[in-house]
Amino acid sequence: MPDTPAAPAQPTATAPGPLSAEDAKLVVLARGARGRVAAVEGAAVRDQDGRTYAAASVALPSLTLTALQLAVASAVAAGASRLEAAVVVTEASTLDGAGYAAVRDLAADAPIHVAAPDGTVLGTVTR
């Protein structure tokens, strides 16, 4: 029987530390994106040039995207080649694998901050 690759480990967050002003701005943008459309999640990312992109989760019969996937896609569509940081605001207690993978496609070690709907940072994923 051929070897099958192991499933990627679930991303785990470390205890949150103080956020930089730029990362705190991402929390505000992600909360706004979520709140505007009463979405399950909101996310924001910052690219290599300091530009920010915010998005909310999408759940249509023919298309489902996490907020983080859509924020990353928006950054790529605008020409970003690398991400400096990301934030996802969610009621879930963990970071979803699809959003994690989208960020890691552009940045192997950019911090991904996971925040509650009130903006409280619950943890940070760095790997």
PDB file of C-alpha atoms in Angstrom:
ATOM      1  CA  MET A   1       0.000   0.000   0.000  1.00  0.00           C
ATOM      2  CA  PRO A   2       1.498   3.409  -0.922  1.00  0.00           C
ATOM      3  CA  ASP A   3       2.304   5.869   1.826  1.00  0.00           C
ATOM      4  CA  THR A   4      -0.244   8.602   2.214  1.00  0.00           C
ATOM      5  CA  PRO A   5       0.778  12.039   3.407  1.00  0.00           C
ATOM      6  CA  ALA A   6      -0.177  12.895   6.948  1.00  0.00           C
ATOM      7  CA  ALA A   7      -2.951  15.383   7.389  1.00  0.00           C
ATOM      8  CA  PRO A   8      -1.667  18.835   8.341  1.00  0.00           C
ATOM      9  CA  ALA A   9      -1.805  19.563  12.020  1.00  0.00           C
ATOM     10  CA  GLN A  10      -4.579  21.843  13.228  1.00  0.00           C
ATOM     11  CA  PRO A  11      -3.126  25.336  13.625  1.00  0.00           C
ATOM     12  CA  THR A  12      -2.854  26.229  17.290  1.00  0.00           C
ATOM     13  CA  ALA A  13      -2.765  29.697  18.737  1.00  0.00           C
ATOM     14  CA  THR A  14      -0.368  30.865  21.400  1.00  0.00           C
ATOM     15  CA  ALA A  15      -1.349  33.246  24.166  1.00  0.00           C
ATOM     16  CA  PRO A  16      -1.879  36.734  22.811  1.00  0.00           C
ATOM     17  CA  GLY A  17       0.667  39.429  23.417  1.00  0.00           C
ATOM     18  CA  PRO A  18       0.216  43.141  22.874  1.00  0.00           C
ATOM     19  CA  LEU A  19      -0.604  43.981  19.263  1.00  0.00           C
ATOM     20  CA  SER A  20       1.245  46.580  17.237  1.00  0.00           C
ATOM     21  CA  ALA A  21      -0.819  49.560  16.144  1.00  0.00           C
ATOM     22  CA  GLU A  22      -0.905  48.143  12.606  1.00  0.00           C
ATOM     23  CA  ASP A  23      -2.180  44.745  13.803  1.00  0.00           C
ATOM     24  CA  ALA A  24      -4.765  46.444  16.038  1.00  0.00           C
ATOM     25  CA  LYS A  25      -5.992  48.255  12.897  1.00  0.00           C
ATOM     26  CA  LEU A  26      -6.522  44.846  11.263  1.00  0.00           C
ATOM     27  CA  VAL A  27      -8.754  43.827  14.186  1.00  0.00           C
ATOM     28  CA  VAL A  28     -10.887  46.946  13.649  1.00  0.00           C
ATOM     29  CA  LEU A  29     -11.135  46.284   9.907  1.00  0.00           C
ATOM     30  CA  ALA A  30     -12.058  42.615  10.433  1.00  0.00           C
ATOM     31  CA  ARG A  31     -14.730  43.497  12.996  1.00  0.00           C
ATOM     32  CA  GLY A  32     -16.174  46.059  10.593  1.00  0.00           C
ATOM     33  CA  ALA A  33     -16.286  43.601   7.696  1.00  0.00           C
ATOM     34  CA  ARG A  34     -18.064  41.035   9.876  1.00  0.00           C
ATOM     35  CA  GLY A  35     -20.510  43.526  11.348  1.00  0.00           C
ATOM     36  CA  ARG A  36     -21.505  45.180   8.064  1.00  0.00           C
ATOM     37  CA  VAL A  37     -23.177  42.037   6.778  1.00  0.00           C
ATOM     38  CA  ALA A  38     -23.712  40.149  10.061  1.00  0.00           C
ATOM     39  CA  ALA A  39     -21.356  37.431   8.808  1.00  0.00           C
ATOM     40  CA  VAL A  40     -20.058  34.499  10.802  1.00  0.00           C
ATOM     41  CA  GLU A  41     -16.474  35.760  10.375  1.00  0.00           C
ATOM     42  CA  GLY A  42     -14.588  38.859   9.395  1.00  0.00           C
ATOM     43  CA  ALA A  43     -10.923  39.014   8.438  1.00  0.00           C
ATOM     44  CA  ALA A  44      -8.273  41.469   7.390  1.00  0.00           C
ATOM     45  CA  VAL A  45      -4.746  41.096   6.033  1.00  0.00           C
ATOM     46  CA  ARG A  46      -1.844  43.474   5.437  1.00  0.00           C
ATOM     47  CA  ASP A  47       0.430  42.984   2.426  1.00  0.00           C
ATOM     48  CA  GLN A  48       4.125  43.681   1.876  1.00  0.00           C
ATOM     49  CA  ASP A  49       3.393  47.315   0.998  1.00  0.00           C
ATOM     50  CA  GLY A  50       1.226  47.974   4.064  1.00  0.00           C
ATOM     51  CA  ARG A  51      -2.038  47.854   2.111  1.00  0.00           C
ATOM     52  CA  THR A  52      -4.957  46.270   3.940  1.00  0.00           C
ATOM     53  CA  TYR A  53      -7.807  44.100   2.707  1.00  0.00           C
ATOM     54  CA  ALA A  54     -10.898  43.182   4.717  1.00  0.00           C
ATOM     55  CA  ALA A  55     -13.586  40.614   3.983  1.00  0.00           C
ATOM     56  CA  ALA A  56     -16.474  38.695   5.488  1.00  0.00           C
ATOM     57  CA  SER A  57     -17.277  35.020   5.100  1.00  0.00           C
ATOM     58  CA  VAL A  58     -19.389  34.035   2.095  1.00  0.00           C
ATOM     59  CA  ALA A  59     -21.948  31.221   2.177  1.00  0.00           C
ATOM     60  CA  LEU A  60     -23.846  30.814  -1.086  1.00  0.00           C
ATOM     61  CA  PRO A  61     -25.314  27.638  -2.551  1.00  0.00           C
ATOM     62  CA  SER A  62     -22.533  27.575  -5.146  1.00  0.00           C
ATOM     63  CA  LEU A  63     -19.663  29.225  -3.229  1.00  0.00           C
ATOM     64  CA  THR A  64     -18.364  29.048   0.326  1.00  0.00           C
ATOM     65  CA  LEU A  65     -15.320  31.032   1.429  1.00  0.00           C
ATOM     66  CA  THR A  66     -13.977  31.821   4.848  1.00  0.00           C
ATOM     67  CA  ALA A  67     -13.368  35.480   5.567  1.00  0.00           C
ATOM     68  CA  LEU A  68      -9.631  34.857   5.662  1.00  0.00           C
ATOM     69  CA  GLN A  69      -9.691  33.104   2.270  1.00  0.00           C
ATOM     70  CA  LEU A  70     -11.532  36.055   0.740  1.00  0.00           C
ATOM     71  CA  ALA A  71      -9.233  38.651   2.328  1.00  0.00           C
ATOM     72  CA  VAL A  72      -6.189  36.784   0.979  1.00  0.00           C
ATOM     73  CA  ALA A  73      -7.824  36.453  -2.462  1.00  0.00           C
ATOM     74  CA  SER A  74      -8.535  40.197  -2.505  1.00  0.00           C
ATOM     75  CA  ALA A  75      -4.905  40.932  -1.655  1.00  0.00           C
ATOM     76  CA  VAL A  76      -3.635  38.615  -4.392  1.00  0.00           C
ATOM     77  CA  ALA A  77      -6.076  40.095  -6.925  1.00  0.00           C
ATOM     78  CA  ALA A  78      -4.651  43.529  -6.098  1.00  0.00           C
ATOM     79  CA  GLY A  79      -1.090  42.345  -6.708  1.00  0.00           C
ATOM     80  CA  ALA A  80       0.128  41.310  -3.255  1.00  0.00           C
ATOM     81  CA  SER A  81       2.894  38.736  -3.263  1.00  0.00           C
ATOM     82  CA  ARG A  82       3.468  38.519   0.496  1.00  0.00           C
ATOM     83  CA  LEU A  83       1.495  39.083   3.686  1.00  0.00           C
ATOM     84  CA  GLU A  84       2.819  40.698   6.841  1.00  0.00           C
ATOM     85  CA  ALA A  85      -0.088  39.844   9.170  1.00  0.00           C
ATOM     86  CA  ALA A  86      -3.664  38.615   9.287  1.00  0.00           C
ATOM     87  CA  VAL A  87      -6.609  38.764  11.682  1.00  0.00           C
ATOM     88  CA  VAL A  88      -9.776  36.705  11.791  1.00  0.00           C
ATOM     89  CA  VAL A  89     -12.696  37.723  14.001  1.00  0.00           C
ATOM     90  CA  THR A  90     -14.889  34.746  14.761  1.00  0.00           C
ATOM     91  CA  GLU A  91     -17.103  33.146  17.354  1.00  0.00           C
ATOM     92  CA  ALA A  92     -15.142  29.904  16.898  1.00  0.00           C
ATOM     93  CA  SER A  93     -12.378  29.129  19.353  1.00  0.00           C
ATOM     94  CA  THR A  94      -9.921  27.952  16.691  1.00  0.00           C
ATOM     95  CA  LEU A  95      -8.568  29.095  13.359  1.00  0.00           C
ATOM     96  CA  ASP A  96     -10.051  27.275  10.375  1.00  0.00           C
ATOM     97  CA  GLY A  97      -7.673  25.210   8.261  1.00  0.00           C
ATOM     98  CA  ALA A  98      -8.694  26.752   4.926  1.00  0.00           C
ATOM     99  CA  GLY A  99      -8.012  30.311   6.055  1.00  0.00           C
ATOM    100  CA  TYR A 100      -4.742  29.241   7.644  1.00  0.00           C
ATOM    101  CA  ALA A 101      -3.643  27.571   4.392  1.00  0.00           C
ATOM    102  CA  ALA A 102      -4.526  30.658   2.328  1.00  0.00           C
ATOM    103  CA  VAL A 103      -2.349  32.890   4.522  1.00  0.00           C
ATOM    104  CA  ARG A 104       0.495  30.358   4.495  1.00  0.00           C
ATOM    105  CA  ASP A 105       0.437  30.336   0.688  1.00  0.00           C
ATOM    106  CA  LEU A 106       1.811  33.894   0.862  1.00  0.00           C
ATOM    107  CA  ALA A 107       3.640  33.960   4.189  1.00  0.00           C
ATOM    108  CA  ALA A 108       5.205  31.081   6.070  1.00  0.00           C
ATOM    109  CA  ASP A 109       5.470  32.955   9.342  1.00  0.00           C
ATOM    110  CA  ALA A 110       3.132  35.953   9.298  1.00  0.00           C
ATOM    111  CA  PRO A 111       1.179  36.168  12.542  1.00  0.00           C
ATOM    112  CA  ILE A 112      -2.500  35.259  12.284  1.00  0.00           C
ATOM    113  CA  HIS A 113      -4.376  36.792  15.200  1.00  0.00           C
ATOM    114  CA  VAL A 114      -7.650  35.139  16.218  1.00  0.00           C
ATOM    115  CA  ALA A 115     -10.088  37.531  17.882  1.00  0.00           C
ATOM    116  CA  ALA A 116     -13.529  37.301  19.426  1.00  0.00           C
ATOM    117  CA  PRO A 117     -16.391  39.393  18.008  1.00  0.00           C
ATOM    118  CA  ASP A 118     -15.739  42.085  20.656  1.00  0.00           C
ATOM    119  CA  GLY A 119     -12.168  42.455  19.362  1.00  0.00           C
ATOM    120  CA  THR A 120     -10.458  40.629  22.207  1.00  0.00           C
ATOM    121  CA  VAL A 121      -7.476  38.772  20.779  1.00  0.00           C
ATOM    122  CA  LEU A 122      -7.716  35.128  21.834  1.00  0.00           C
ATOM    123  CA  GLY A 123      -4.386  33.969  20.444  1.00  0.00           C
ATOM    124  CA  THR A 124      -1.866  34.204  17.660  1.00  0.00           C
ATOM    125  CA  VAL A 125      -0.781  31.527  15.191  1.00  0.00           C
ATOM    126  CA  THR A 126       2.749  31.994  13.898  1.00  0.00           C
ATOM    127  CA  ARG A 127       3.433  28.637  12.220  1.00  0.00           C
TER     128      ARG A 127
END
